[in-house]
Amino acid sequence: MSDEMRYQKIEGGVLELNDASPALAPADAFDPVIEAYKRDVDRTILRENLKLSPQERSEKFVSFMRSVGKLREAAARSREN
Amino acid sequence: MPTHTDFEKGLNVLHAGGVEFIVVGGVAAILNGLGYTTYDLDVVYSRGRENIQRLVKCLEPYEPYLRGAPPGLPFQLDERTVRMGLNFTLTTTFGDLDLLGEVTGLGTYRELLPLSKEVLAFGVRCRRSNLEPLIQMKRAAGRPKDFEILGQLQALLEERRKWPHTHPDDPK
């Protein structure tokens, strides 16, 4: 069954299942709430990340989380003093 | 228990233990290209008997315990516990680990397997969920807290489809 047959677009752009099958909405299905959140996404970061390999993305993430950890430790120390 | 998760260690433990698993959740989103922070490692594991045996054996040295539960409960992550349960949110000595026998909307390891790809990440060869099923999982979970990341994931999907310089590990 095609996605078009499984789902119908009802007023307001919300998807509704045509049957009781456990099929999911396609990943790019329109949802007005998600669209509102999408407007604030910084796509330049996404484009930069897309140039990287998964290994490079994981290294970038680990580096960032280490920085977050150091900031947290520094904040905790400043609260103690 | 550590204050943050050592993702490299967690993936290495599962990989070295021969566990069949697929990375999902925030880490999979990052491996797909999202700029995001996450504090736990979510994996969908195969519910096959031998895989469960491998899973509990490799995690045992890392003291898996129910996350958020009071200390001292008679909890032991053994084969029987995993077989009787399905999804476990755990703390370990390498950090927070969510073991998922099934994910909302997409099902089990076997169903997610064709929707995943083996990649090198955190220095480990592991399988991560593709972007499309990640979006579908988040959407199926239906939690308001996921709206923001859903917006980011959908934007990432759009960018990946139109951006000409994506990495070969990211299918169009």
Short mmCIF file of C-alpha atoms in Angstrom, two decimals:
data_model
loop_
_atom_site.label_atom_id
_atom_site.label_comp_id
_atom_site.label_asym_id
_atom_site.label_seq_id
_atom_site.Cartn_x
_atom_site.Cartn_y
_atom_site.Cartn_z
CA MET A 1 0.00 0.00 0.00
CA SER A 2 1.43 3.40 -0.92
CA ASP A 3 1.87 6.18 1.62
CA GLU A 4 -0.73 8.20 -0.28
CA MET A 5 -3.24 5.40 0.28
CA ARG A 6 -2.30 4.90 3.93
CA TYR A 7 -2.68 8.53 4.87
CA GLN A 8 -5.02 11.27 3.94
CA LYS A 9 -4.29 14.92 4.49
CA ILE A 10 -7.11 16.49 6.40
CA GLU A 11 -7.79 20.16 6.98
CA GLY A 12 -4.89 21.91 8.68
CA GLY A 13 -2.36 19.60 7.08
CA VAL A 14 -2.52 16.92 9.77
CA LEU A 15 -2.04 13.36 8.61
CA GLU A 16 -4.62 10.77 9.47
CA LEU A 17 -4.40 7.03 9.01
CA ASN A 18 -6.82 5.63 6.47
CA ASP A 19 -6.77 2.20 8.06
CA ALA A 20 -5.84 0.50 11.30
CA SER A 21 -2.44 -0.70 10.07
CA PRO A 22 0.59 0.19 12.19
CA ALA A 23 2.17 2.09 9.29
CA LEU A 24 3.98 5.28 10.16
CA ALA A 25 3.77 8.67 8.53
CA PRO A 26 6.68 9.26 6.14
CA ALA A 27 9.67 11.06 7.63
CA ASP A 28 9.00 14.19 5.60
CA ALA A 29 5.26 14.34 6.36
CA PHE A 30 3.94 17.84 6.87
CA ASP A 31 3.07 18.82 10.42
CA PRO A 32 2.32 22.48 11.18
CA VAL A 33 3.78 22.23 14.69
CA ILE A 34 7.05 20.79 13.45
CA GLU A 35 7.14 23.39 10.69
CA ALA A 36 7.04 26.11 13.35
CA TYR A 37 10.08 24.60 15.10
CA LYS A 38 11.87 24.10 11.79
CA ARG A 39 11.92 27.85 11.12
CA ASP A 40 14.44 28.40 13.96
CA VAL A 41 16.93 25.74 12.87
CA ASP A 42 20.42 27.00 11.97
CA ARG A 43 20.96 25.16 8.70
CA THR A 44 24.56 26.31 8.30
CA ILE A 45 25.52 23.97 11.16
CA LEU A 46 23.66 21.11 9.49
CA ARG A 47 25.45 21.74 6.19
CA GLU A 48 28.82 21.75 7.93
CA ASN A 49 27.99 18.52 9.74
CA LEU A 50 26.85 16.87 6.53
CA LYS A 51 30.33 17.32 5.09
CA LEU A 52 31.79 15.23 7.92
CA SER A 53 32.01 11.47 8.27
CA PRO A 54 30.15 9.79 11.17
CA GLN A 55 33.55 9.34 12.89
CA GLU A 56 34.27 13.06 12.57
CA ARG A 57 30.78 13.89 13.84
CA SER A 58 31.33 11.66 16.87
CA GLU A 59 34.70 13.33 17.57
CA LYS A 60 33.09 16.77 17.34
CA PHE A 61 30.35 15.65 19.72
CA VAL A 62 32.81 14.18 22.25
CA SER A 63 34.86 17.38 22.14
CA PHE A 64 31.75 19.48 22.72
CA MET A 65 30.57 17.29 25.61
CA ARG A 66 34.03 17.55 27.22
CA SER A 67 33.73 21.33 27.05
CA VAL A 68 30.27 21.15 28.60
CA GLY A 69 31.68 18.96 31.37
CA LYS A 70 34.50 21.43 32.08
CA LEU A 71 32.03 24.33 32.18
CA ARG A 72 29.85 22.41 34.62
CA GLU A 73 32.81 21.63 36.85
CA ALA A 74 33.87 25.27 36.80
CA ALA A 75 30.34 26.39 37.65
CA ALA A 76 30.19 23.88 40.53
CA ARG A 77 33.55 25.11 41.87
CA SER A 78 32.43 28.73 41.72
CA ARG A 79 29.29 27.87 43.68
CA GLU A 80 31.42 26.20 46.38
CA ASN A 81 33.68 29.26 46.75
CA MET B 1 28.51 6.31 38.75
CA PRO B 2 29.90 8.88 36.29
CA THR B 3 28.31 12.27 35.75
CA HIS B 4 28.47 11.86 32.00
CA THR B 5 28.35 8.97 29.57
CA ASP B 6 31.49 7.64 27.92
CA PHE B 7 29.91 6.80 24.55
CA GLU B 8 33.12 5.38 23.13
CA LYS B 9 33.45 3.01 26.06
CA GLY B 10 29.80 1.94 25.89
CA LEU B 11 29.96 1.18 22.18
CA ASN B 12 33.28 -0.60 22.59
CA VAL B 13 31.86 -2.81 25.33
CA LEU B 14 28.88 -3.84 23.21
CA HIS B 15 30.96 -4.31 20.07
CA ALA B 16 33.70 -6.30 21.81
CA GLY B 17 31.02 -8.44 23.44
CA GLY B 18 29.67 -9.41 20.03
CA VAL B 19 26.26 -7.88 20.75
CA GLU B 20 23.90 -7.26 17.83
CA PHE B 21 22.60 -3.73 18.33
CA ILE B 22 21.61 -0.57 16.49
CA VAL B 23 22.28 2.91 17.85
CA VAL B 24 19.14 5.03 17.95
CA GLY B 25 18.10 8.22 19.76
CA GLY B 26 20.29 11.29 20.18
CA VAL B 27 23.58 9.58 19.31
CA ALA B 28 22.13 8.24 16.06
CA ALA B 29 20.85 11.75 15.28
CA ILE B 30 24.38 13.11 15.82
CA LEU B 31 25.89 10.40 13.62
CA ASN B 32 23.41 11.39 10.92
CA GLY B 33 24.62 14.99 11.10
CA LEU B 34 22.58 16.76 13.75
CA GLY B 35 24.32 19.22 16.06
CA TYR B 36 22.85 18.05 19.34
CA THR B 37 23.67 17.16 22.92
CA THR B 38 22.65 13.93 24.57
CA TYR B 39 23.58 12.28 27.83
CA ASP B 40 22.66 8.67 27.25
CA LEU B 41 23.29 5.92 24.75
CA ASP B 42 20.14 4.33 23.29
CA VAL B 43 20.45 1.02 21.49
CA VAL B 44 17.97 -1.45 20.05
CA TYR B 45 19.28 -4.94 20.77
CA SER B 46 18.41 -8.25 19.16
CA ARG B 47 16.13 -10.36 21.34
CA GLY B 48 17.73 -13.62 20.21
CA ARG B 49 18.71 -15.86 23.09
CA GLU B 50 22.43 -15.91 22.33
CA ASN B 51 22.51 -12.17 21.85
CA ILE B 52 20.85 -11.61 25.22
CA GLN B 53 23.48 -13.88 26.78
CA ARG B 54 26.25 -11.85 25.15
CA LEU B 55 24.60 -8.60 26.21
CA VAL B 56 24.32 -9.43 29.91
CA LYS B 57 27.81 -10.98 29.97
CA CYS B 58 29.55 -7.96 28.48
CA LEU B 59 27.67 -5.46 30.66
CA GLU B 60 28.12 -7.32 33.93
CA PRO B 61 31.52 -5.77 34.81
CA TYR B 62 29.97 -2.30 34.45
CA GLU B 63 27.40 -2.77 37.21
CA PRO B 64 24.18 -2.13 35.28
CA TYR B 65 21.41 -0.86 37.54
CA LEU B 66 17.97 0.64 37.01
CA ARG B 67 18.31 4.38 36.44
CA GLY B 68 16.41 6.45 38.96
CA ALA B 69 15.66 3.49 41.23
CA PRO B 70 16.62 3.66 44.90
CA PRO B 71 19.86 1.83 45.71
CA GLY B 72 19.76 -1.65 47.15
CA LEU B 73 16.99 -3.17 45.04
CA PRO B 74 17.53 -6.85 44.20
CA PHE B 75 17.99 -6.01 40.52
CA GLN B 76 20.33 -8.06 38.41
CA LEU B 77 20.64 -7.67 34.66
CA ASP B 78 20.83 -11.36 33.84
CA GLU B 79 19.45 -13.41 30.97
CA ARG B 80 16.16 -14.10 32.75
CA THR B 81 15.60 -10.42 33.56
CA VAL B 82 16.18 -9.37 29.95
CA ARG B 83 13.99 -12.15 28.60
CA MET B 84 11.17 -11.26 31.00
CA GLY B 85 11.47 -7.54 30.22
CA LEU B 86 11.90 -5.54 27.05
CA ASN B 87 13.21 -2.01 27.50
CA PHE B 88 15.64 -1.07 30.28
CA THR B 89 16.89 2.36 31.29
CA LEU B 90 20.16 1.72 33.07
CA THR B 91 23.08 3.38 34.73
CA THR B 92 26.47 1.73 34.34
CA THR B 93 29.99 2.66 35.35
CA PHE B 94 30.48 4.08 31.82
CA GLY B 95 27.25 6.10 31.98
CA ASP B 96 23.58 5.93 31.07
CA LEU B 97 22.48 3.20 28.72
CA ASP B 98 18.99 2.52 27.36
CA LEU B 99 18.49 -1.01 26.09
CA LEU B 100 15.46 -1.19 23.83
CA GLY B 101 13.98 -4.48 22.74
CA GLU B 102 11.48 -2.59 20.63
CA VAL B 103 10.89 0.99 19.55
CA THR B 104 7.51 2.62 19.09
CA GLY B 105 6.28 2.39 15.55
CA LEU B 106 9.25 0.57 14.07
CA GLY B 107 9.44 -2.61 16.08
CA THR B 108 12.38 -4.82 16.87
CA TYR B 109 16.05 -5.05 15.95
CA ARG B 110 15.19 -7.28 13.01
CA GLU B 111 12.73 -4.74 11.62
CA LEU B 112 15.10 -1.84 12.13
CA LEU B 113 18.11 -3.65 10.65
CA PRO B 114 17.35 -2.86 6.97
CA LEU B 115 16.78 0.75 7.99
CA SER B 116 20.24 1.08 9.52
CA LYS B 117 23.80 1.39 8.28
CA GLU B 118 27.15 0.24 9.61
CA VAL B 119 29.48 3.16 10.18
CA LEU B 120 32.71 3.95 12.00
CA ALA B 121 31.90 6.21 14.93
CA PHE B 122 33.56 6.79 18.31
CA GLY B 123 36.33 4.60 16.89
CA VAL B 124 33.97 1.62 16.73
CA ARG B 125 32.25 -0.04 13.80
CA CYS B 126 28.59 -0.05 14.75
CA ARG B 127 25.17 0.20 13.18
CA ARG B 128 23.21 3.40 13.47
CA SER B 129 19.60 3.99 12.51
CA ASN B 130 19.05 5.91 9.30
CA LEU B 131 17.61 9.40 9.52
CA GLU B 132 14.13 8.63 8.21
CA PRO B 133 13.27 5.96 10.81
CA LEU B 134 14.70 8.19 13.55
CA ILE B 135 12.19 10.85 12.58
CA GLN B 136 9.42 8.27 12.46
CA MET B 137 10.34 6.96 15.92
CA LYS B 138 10.27 10.43 17.44
CA ARG B 139 7.00 11.21 15.74
CA ALA B 140 5.43 7.92 16.85
CA ALA B 141 6.50 8.54 20.46
CA GLY B 142 4.24 11.61 20.34
CA ARG B 143 6.00 13.50 23.14
CA PRO B 144 5.76 17.32 23.10
CA LYS B 145 9.40 17.50 24.26
CA ASP B 146 10.41 15.95 20.92
CA PHE B 147 8.89 18.71 18.76
CA GLU B 148 12.07 20.74 18.73
CA ILE B 149 14.36 17.88 17.73
CA LEU B 150 11.79 16.76 15.16
CA GLY B 151 12.06 20.20 13.55
CA GLN B 152 15.84 19.83 13.47
CA LEU B 153 15.71 16.28 12.11
CA GLN B 154 13.30 17.24 9.33
CA ALA B 155 15.46 20.23 8.43
CA LEU B 156 18.46 17.90 8.33
CA LEU B 157 16.58 15.57 6.00
CA GLU B 158 15.76 18.47 3.67
CA GLU B 159 19.35 19.70 3.70
CA ARG B 160 20.71 16.23 3.02
CA ARG B 161 18.45 15.85 0.01
CA LYS B 162 19.49 19.12 -1.59
CA TRP B 163 23.04 19.71 -0.34
CA PRO B 164 25.58 18.41 -2.89
CA HIS B 165 28.47 17.83 -0.46
CA THR B 166 27.04 15.22 1.88
CA HIS B 167 29.31 12.45 3.09
CA PRO B 168 29.03 9.10 1.23
CA ASP B 169 27.75 7.50 4.45
CA ASP B 170 24.60 9.62 4.15
CA PRO B 171 22.36 8.27 1.41
CA LYS B 172 20.34 10.82 -0.52
#
